mmCIF file of C-alpha atoms and ligand atoms in Angstrom:
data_model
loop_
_atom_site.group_PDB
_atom_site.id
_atom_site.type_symbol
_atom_site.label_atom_id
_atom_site.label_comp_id
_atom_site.label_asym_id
_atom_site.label_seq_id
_atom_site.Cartn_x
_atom_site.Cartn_y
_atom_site.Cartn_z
ATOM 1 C CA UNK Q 30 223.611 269.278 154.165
ATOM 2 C CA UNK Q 31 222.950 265.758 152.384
ATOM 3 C CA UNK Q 32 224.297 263.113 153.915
ATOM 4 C CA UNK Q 33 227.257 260.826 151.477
ATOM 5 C CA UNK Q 34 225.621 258.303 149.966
ATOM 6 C CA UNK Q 35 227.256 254.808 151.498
ATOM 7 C CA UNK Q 36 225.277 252.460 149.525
ATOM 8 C CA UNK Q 37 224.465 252.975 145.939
ATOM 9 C CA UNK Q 38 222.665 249.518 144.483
ATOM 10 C CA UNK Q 39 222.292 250.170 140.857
ATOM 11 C CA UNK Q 40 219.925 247.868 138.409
ATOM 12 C CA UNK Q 41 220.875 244.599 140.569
ATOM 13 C CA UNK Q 42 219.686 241.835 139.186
ATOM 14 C CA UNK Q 43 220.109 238.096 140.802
ATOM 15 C CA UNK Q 44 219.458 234.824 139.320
ATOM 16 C CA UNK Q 45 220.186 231.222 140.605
ATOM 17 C CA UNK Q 46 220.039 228.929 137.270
ATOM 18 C CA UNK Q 47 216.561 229.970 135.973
ATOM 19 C CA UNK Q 48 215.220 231.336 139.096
ATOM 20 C CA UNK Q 49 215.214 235.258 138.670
ATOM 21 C CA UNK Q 50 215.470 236.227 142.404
ATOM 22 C CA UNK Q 51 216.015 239.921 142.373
ATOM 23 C CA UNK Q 52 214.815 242.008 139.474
ATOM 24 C CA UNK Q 53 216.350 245.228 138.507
ATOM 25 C CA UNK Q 54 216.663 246.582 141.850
ATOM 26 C CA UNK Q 55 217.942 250.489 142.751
ATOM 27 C CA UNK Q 56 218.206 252.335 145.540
ATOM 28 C CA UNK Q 57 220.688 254.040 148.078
ATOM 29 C CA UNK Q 58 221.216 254.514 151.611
ATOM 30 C CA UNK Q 59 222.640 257.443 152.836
ATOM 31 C CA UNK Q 60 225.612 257.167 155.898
ATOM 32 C CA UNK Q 61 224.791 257.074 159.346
ATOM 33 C CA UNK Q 62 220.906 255.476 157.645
ATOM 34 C CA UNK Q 63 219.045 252.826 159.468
ATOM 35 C CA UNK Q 64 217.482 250.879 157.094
ATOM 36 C CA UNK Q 65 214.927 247.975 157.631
ATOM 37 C CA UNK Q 66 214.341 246.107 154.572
ATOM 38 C CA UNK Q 67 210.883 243.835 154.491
ATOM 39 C CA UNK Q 68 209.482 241.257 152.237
ATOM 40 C CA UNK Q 69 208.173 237.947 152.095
ATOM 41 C CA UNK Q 70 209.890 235.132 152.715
ATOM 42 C CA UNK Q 71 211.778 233.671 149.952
ATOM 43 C CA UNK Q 72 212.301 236.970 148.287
ATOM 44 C CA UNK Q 73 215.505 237.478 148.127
ATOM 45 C CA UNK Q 74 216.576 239.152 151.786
ATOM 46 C CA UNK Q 75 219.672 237.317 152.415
ATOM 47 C CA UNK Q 76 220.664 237.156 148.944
ATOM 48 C CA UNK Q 77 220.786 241.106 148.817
ATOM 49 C CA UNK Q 78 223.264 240.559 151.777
ATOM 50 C CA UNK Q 79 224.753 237.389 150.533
ATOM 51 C CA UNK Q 80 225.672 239.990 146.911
ATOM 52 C CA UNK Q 81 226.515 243.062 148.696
ATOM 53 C CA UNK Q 82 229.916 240.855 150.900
ATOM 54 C CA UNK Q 83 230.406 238.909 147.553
ATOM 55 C CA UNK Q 84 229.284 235.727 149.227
ATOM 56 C CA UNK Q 85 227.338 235.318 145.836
ATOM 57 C CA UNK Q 86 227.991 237.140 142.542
ATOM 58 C CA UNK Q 87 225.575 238.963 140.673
ATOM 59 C CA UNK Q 88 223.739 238.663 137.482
ATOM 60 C CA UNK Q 89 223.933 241.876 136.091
ATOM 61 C CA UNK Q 90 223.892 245.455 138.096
ATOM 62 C CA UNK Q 91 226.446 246.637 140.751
ATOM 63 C CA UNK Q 92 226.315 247.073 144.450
ATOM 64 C CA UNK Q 93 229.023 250.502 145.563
ATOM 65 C CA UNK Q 94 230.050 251.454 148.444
ATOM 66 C CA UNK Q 95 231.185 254.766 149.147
ATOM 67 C CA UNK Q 96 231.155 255.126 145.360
ATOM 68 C CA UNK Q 97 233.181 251.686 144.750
ATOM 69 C CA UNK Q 98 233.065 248.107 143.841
ATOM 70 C CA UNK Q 99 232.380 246.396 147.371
ATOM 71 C CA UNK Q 100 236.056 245.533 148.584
ATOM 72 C CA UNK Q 101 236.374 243.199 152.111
ATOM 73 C CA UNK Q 102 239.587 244.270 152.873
ATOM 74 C CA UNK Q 103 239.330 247.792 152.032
ATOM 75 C CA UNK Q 104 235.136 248.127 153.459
ATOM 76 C CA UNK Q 105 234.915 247.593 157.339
ATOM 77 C CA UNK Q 106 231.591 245.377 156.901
ATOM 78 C CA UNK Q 107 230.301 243.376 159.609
ATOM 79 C CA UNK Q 108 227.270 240.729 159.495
ATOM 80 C CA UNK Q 109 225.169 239.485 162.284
ATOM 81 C CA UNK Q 110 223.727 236.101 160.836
ATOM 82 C CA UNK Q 111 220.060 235.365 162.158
ATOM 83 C CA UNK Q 112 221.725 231.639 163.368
ATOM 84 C CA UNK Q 113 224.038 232.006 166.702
ATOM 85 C CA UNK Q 114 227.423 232.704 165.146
ATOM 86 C CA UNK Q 115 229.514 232.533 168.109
ATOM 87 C CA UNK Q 116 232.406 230.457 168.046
ATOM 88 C CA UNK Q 117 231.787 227.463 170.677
ATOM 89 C CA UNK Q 118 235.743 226.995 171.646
ATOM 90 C CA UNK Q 119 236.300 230.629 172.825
ATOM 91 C CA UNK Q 120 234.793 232.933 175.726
ATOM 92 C CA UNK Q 121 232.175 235.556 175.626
ATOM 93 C CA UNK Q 122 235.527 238.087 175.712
ATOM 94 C CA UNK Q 123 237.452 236.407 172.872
ATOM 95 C CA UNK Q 124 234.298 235.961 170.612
ATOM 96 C CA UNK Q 125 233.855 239.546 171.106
ATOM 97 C CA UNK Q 126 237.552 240.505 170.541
ATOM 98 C CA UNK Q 127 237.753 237.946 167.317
ATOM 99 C CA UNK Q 128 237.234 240.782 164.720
ATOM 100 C CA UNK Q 129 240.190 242.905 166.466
ATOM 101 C CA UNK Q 130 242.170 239.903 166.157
ATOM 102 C CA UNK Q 131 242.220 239.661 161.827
ATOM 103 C CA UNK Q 132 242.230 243.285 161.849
ATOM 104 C CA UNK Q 133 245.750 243.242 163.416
ATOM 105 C CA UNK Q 134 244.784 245.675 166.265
ATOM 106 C CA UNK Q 135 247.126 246.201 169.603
ATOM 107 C CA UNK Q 136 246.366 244.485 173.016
ATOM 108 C CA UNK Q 137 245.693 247.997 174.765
ATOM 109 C CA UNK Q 138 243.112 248.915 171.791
ATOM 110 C CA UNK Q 139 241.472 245.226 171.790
ATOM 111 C CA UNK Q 140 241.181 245.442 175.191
ATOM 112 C CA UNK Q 141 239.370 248.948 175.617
ATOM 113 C CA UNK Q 142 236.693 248.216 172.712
ATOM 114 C CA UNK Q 143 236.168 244.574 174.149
ATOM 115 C CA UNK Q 144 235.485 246.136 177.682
ATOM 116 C CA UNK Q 145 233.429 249.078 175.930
ATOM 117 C CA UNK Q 146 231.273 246.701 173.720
ATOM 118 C CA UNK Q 147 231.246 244.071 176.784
ATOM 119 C CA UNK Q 148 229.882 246.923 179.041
ATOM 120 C CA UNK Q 149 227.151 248.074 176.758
ATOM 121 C CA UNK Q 150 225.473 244.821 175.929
ATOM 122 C CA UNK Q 151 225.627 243.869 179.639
ATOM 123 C CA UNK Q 152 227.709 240.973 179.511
ATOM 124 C CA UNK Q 153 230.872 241.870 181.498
ATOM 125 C CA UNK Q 154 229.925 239.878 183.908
ATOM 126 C CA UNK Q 155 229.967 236.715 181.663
ATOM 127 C CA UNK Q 156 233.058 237.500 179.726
ATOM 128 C CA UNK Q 157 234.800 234.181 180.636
ATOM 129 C CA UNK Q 158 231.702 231.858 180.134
ATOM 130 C CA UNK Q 159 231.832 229.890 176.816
ATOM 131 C CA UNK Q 160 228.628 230.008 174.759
ATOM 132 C CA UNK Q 161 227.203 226.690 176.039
ATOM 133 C CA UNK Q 162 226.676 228.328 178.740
ATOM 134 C CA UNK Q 163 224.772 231.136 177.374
ATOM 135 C CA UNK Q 164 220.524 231.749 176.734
ATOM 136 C CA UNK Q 165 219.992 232.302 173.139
ATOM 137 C CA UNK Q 166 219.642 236.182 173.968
ATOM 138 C CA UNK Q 167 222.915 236.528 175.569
ATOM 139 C CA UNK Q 168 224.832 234.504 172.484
ATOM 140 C CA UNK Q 169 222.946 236.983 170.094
ATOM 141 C CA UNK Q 170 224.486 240.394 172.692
ATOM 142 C CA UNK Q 171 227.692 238.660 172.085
ATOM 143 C CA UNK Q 172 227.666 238.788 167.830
ATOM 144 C CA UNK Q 173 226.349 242.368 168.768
ATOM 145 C CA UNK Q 174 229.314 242.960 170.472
ATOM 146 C CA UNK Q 175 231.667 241.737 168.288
ATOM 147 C CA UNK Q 176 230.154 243.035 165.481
ATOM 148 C CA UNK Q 177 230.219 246.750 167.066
ATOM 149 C CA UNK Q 178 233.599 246.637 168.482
ATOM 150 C CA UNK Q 179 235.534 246.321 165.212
ATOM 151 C CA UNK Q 180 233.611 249.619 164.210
ATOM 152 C CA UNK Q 181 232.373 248.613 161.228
ATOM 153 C CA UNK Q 182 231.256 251.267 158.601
ATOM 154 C CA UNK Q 183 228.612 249.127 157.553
ATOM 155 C CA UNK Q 184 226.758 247.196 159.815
ATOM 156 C CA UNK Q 185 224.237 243.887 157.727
ATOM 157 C CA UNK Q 186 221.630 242.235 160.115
ATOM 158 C CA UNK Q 187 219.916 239.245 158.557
ATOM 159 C CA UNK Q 188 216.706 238.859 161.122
ATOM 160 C CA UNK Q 189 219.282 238.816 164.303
ATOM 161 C CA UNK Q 190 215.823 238.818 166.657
ATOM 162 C CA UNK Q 191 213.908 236.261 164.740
ATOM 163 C CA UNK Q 192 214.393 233.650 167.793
ATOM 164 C CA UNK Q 193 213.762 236.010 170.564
ATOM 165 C CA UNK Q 194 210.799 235.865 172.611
ATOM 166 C CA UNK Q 195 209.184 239.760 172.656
ATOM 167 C CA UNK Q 196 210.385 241.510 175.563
ATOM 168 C CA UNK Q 197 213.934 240.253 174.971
ATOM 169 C CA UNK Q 198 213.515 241.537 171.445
ATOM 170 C CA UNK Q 199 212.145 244.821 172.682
ATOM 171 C CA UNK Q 200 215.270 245.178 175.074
ATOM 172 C CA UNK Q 201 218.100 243.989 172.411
ATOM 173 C CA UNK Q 202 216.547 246.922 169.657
ATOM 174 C CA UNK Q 203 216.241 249.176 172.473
ATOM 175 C CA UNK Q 204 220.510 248.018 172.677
ATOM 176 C CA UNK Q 205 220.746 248.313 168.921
ATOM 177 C CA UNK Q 206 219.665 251.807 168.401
ATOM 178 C CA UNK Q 207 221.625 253.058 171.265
ATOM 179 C CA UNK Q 208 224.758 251.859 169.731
ATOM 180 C CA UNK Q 209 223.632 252.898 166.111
ATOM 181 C CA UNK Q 210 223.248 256.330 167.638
ATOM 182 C CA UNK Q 211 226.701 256.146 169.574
ATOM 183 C CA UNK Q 212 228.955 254.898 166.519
ATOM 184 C CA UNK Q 213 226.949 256.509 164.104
ATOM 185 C CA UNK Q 214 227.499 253.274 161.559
ATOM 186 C CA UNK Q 215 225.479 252.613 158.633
ATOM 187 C CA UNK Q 216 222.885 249.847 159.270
ATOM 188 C CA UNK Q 217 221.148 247.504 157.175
ATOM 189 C CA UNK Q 218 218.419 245.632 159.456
ATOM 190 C CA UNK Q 219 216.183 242.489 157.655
ATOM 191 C CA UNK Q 220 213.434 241.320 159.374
ATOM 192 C CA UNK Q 221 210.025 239.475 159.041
ATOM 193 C CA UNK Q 222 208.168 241.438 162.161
ATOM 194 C CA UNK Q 223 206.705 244.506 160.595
ATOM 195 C CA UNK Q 224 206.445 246.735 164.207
ATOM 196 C CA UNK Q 225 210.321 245.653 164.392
ATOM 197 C CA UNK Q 226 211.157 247.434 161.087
ATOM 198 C CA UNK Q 227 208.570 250.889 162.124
ATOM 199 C CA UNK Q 228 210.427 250.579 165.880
ATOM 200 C CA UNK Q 229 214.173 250.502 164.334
ATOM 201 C CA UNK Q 230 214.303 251.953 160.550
ATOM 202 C CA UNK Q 231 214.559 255.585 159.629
ATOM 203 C CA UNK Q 232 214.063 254.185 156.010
ATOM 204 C CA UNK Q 233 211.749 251.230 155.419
ATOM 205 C CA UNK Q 234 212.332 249.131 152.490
ATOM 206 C CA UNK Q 235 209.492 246.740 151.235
ATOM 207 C CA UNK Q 236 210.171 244.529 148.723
ATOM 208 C CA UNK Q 237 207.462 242.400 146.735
ATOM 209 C CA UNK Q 238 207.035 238.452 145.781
ATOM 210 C CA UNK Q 239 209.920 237.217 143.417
ATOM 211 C CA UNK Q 240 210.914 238.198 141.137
ATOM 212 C CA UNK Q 241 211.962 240.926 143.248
ATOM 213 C CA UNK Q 242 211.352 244.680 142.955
ATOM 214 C CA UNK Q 243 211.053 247.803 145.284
ATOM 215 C CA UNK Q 244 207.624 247.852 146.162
ATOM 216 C CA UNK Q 245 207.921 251.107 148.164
ATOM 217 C CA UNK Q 246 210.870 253.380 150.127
ATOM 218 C CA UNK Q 247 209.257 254.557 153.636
ATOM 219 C CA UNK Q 248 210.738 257.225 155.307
ATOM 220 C CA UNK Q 249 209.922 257.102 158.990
ATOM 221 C CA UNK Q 250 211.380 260.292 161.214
ATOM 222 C CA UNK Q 251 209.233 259.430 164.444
ATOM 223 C CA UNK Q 252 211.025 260.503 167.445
ATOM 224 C CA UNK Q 253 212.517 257.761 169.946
ATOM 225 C CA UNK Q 254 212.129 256.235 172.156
ATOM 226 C CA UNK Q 255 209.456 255.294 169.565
ATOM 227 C CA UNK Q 256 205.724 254.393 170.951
ATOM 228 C CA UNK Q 257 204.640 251.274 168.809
ATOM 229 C CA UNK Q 258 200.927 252.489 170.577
ATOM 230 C CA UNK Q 259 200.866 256.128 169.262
ATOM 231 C CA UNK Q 260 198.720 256.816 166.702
ATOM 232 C CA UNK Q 261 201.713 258.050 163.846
ATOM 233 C CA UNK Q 262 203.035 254.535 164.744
ATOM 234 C CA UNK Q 263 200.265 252.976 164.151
ATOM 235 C CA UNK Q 264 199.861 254.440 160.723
ATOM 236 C CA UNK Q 265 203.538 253.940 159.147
ATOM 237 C CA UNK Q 266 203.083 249.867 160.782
ATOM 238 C CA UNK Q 267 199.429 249.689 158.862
ATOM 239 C CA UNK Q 268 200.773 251.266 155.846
ATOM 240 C CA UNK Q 269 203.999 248.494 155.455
ATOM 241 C CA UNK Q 270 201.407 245.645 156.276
ATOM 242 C CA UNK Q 271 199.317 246.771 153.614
ATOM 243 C CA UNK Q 272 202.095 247.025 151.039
ATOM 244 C CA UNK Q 273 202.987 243.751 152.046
ATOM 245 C CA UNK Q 274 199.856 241.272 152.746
ATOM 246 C CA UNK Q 275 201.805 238.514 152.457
ATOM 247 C CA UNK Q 276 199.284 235.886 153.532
HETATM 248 N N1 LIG L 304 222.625 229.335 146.873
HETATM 249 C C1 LIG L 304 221.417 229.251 146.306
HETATM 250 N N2 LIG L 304 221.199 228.444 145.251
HETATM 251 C C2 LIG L 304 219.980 228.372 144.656
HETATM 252 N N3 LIG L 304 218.905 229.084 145.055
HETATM 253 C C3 LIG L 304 219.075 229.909 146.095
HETATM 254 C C4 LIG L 304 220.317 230.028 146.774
HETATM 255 N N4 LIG L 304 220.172 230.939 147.774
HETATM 256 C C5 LIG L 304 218.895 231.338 147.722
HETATM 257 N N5 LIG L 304 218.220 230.721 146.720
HETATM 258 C C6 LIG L 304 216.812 230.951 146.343
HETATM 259 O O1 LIG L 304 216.623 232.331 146.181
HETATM 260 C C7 LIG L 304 215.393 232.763 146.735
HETATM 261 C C8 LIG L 304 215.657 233.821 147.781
HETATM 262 O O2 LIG L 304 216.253 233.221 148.916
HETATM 263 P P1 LIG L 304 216.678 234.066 150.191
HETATM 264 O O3 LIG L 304 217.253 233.124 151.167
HETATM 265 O O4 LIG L 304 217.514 235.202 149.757
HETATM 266 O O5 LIG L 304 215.258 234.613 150.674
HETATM 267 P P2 LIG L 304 214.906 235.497 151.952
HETATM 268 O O6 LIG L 304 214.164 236.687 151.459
HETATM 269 O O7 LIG L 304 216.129 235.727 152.752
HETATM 270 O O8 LIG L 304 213.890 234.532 152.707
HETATM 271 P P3 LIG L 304 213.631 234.342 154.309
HETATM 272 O O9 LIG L 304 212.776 235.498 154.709
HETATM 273 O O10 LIG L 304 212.882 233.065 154.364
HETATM 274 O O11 LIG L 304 214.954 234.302 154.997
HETATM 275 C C9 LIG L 304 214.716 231.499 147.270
HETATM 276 O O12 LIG L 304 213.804 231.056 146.292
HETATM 277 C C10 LIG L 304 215.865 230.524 147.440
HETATM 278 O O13 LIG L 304 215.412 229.216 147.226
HETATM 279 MG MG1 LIG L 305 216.733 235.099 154.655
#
């Protein structure tokens, strides 16, 4: 059977002043979807996400979700921001447990999903170290965290491995997919690094130069563990970097 489509985006069309950023944009992603979305820089990435939570309106078109107007307090949406995001007064285990906190959640409840989400990104041990104290890597497992352990629906990653040095990266997607797979959310994964987006998306979503259209929708089924050296890898990664050719 199909899958429900979660995200519908529908003739979206984004302009700052004069400066038509996204142009007449449509597509949809279906739930339980993994989608990487690539383009160059300045395109219009982070605006897309910046539209879809309402952070920004839009010019004309609509953005749905499960078939409605985007609504924060109705949508469980969660954002991992490519910057560290943890909050600098509070530990690894109330950063993690923040979410559960405005969503009015019991003590017994926040506790299990803090120690579940604490647990799978490894950092149980750290839970009472503040994020001074942390390596960049470790404050980006703790917005993971938090970000899984209110169980968000929909899941928006805006380059959250951009920093990361390669076999940290390779580790934290290796994290990423594992909880995808476990919670089943909806993802929606930006990123610059081409092999990232052929590693993590089902879907592949290139985007062109401003203004902004769809270039091309790339469906990627390879199994996983994925093998960025097999020869099917090798083909879907050549085949985004020539849609793209950025430099
Ligand atoms: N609040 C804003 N006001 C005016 N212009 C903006 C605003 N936000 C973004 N822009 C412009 O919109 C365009 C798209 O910016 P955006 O940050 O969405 O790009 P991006 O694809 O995320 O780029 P990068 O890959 O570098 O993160 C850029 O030209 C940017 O200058
Ligand atoms: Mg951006």
């Amino acid at each position: 059977m199909e899958k429900p489509v979660k995200i519908r985006v529908n003739n979206l069309t984004k302009k700052f002043g004069d400066l038509l950023v996204l142009d007449d944009i449509s597509f949809e992603v279906a739930q339980g979807e993994f989608l990487c979305i690539v383009g160059p820089t300045g395109c219009g990435k982070t605006t897309f996400l910046n539209s879809l939570t309402k952070l920004y309106d839009i010019t004309a078109g609509e953005i749905l979700v499960n078939d409605e107007p985007v609504d924060l307090k109705k949508h469980n949406i969660a954002y991992i921001f490519q910057e560290n995001s943890t909050m600098p007064w509070l530990t690894v285990e109330q950063n993690v447990g923040f979410g559960l906190d405005l969503r009015g959640v019991s003590p017994k409840e926040k506790k299990e999903s803090v120690d579940e989400f604490l647990e799978l990104v490894g950092l149980s041990d750290s839970r009472n170290y503040y994020p001074a104290q942390l390596s960049v890597s470790m404050l980006q497992r703790v917005s993971i965290a938090r970000a899984f352990a209110v169980k968000p629906e929909l899941l928006l990653m805006d380059e959250p491995y951009g920093q990361l040095d390669i076999s940290l990266r390779f580790k934290l997607e290796d994290e990423l997919v594992k909880l995808w797979k476990r919670t089943g959310t909806t993802v929606l994964f930006i990123t610059h690094n081409i092999e990232e987006s052929v590693y993590l998306g089902e879907k592949i979503l290139v985007l062109t130069n401003k203004p902004t259209k769809v270039k091309k929708f790339i469906k990627n089924d390879l199994p996983r563990p994925r093998d960025i050296a097999s020869p099917e890898f090798v083909r879907i990664r050549d085949e985004v970097t020539q849609l793209i050719k950025w430099w």
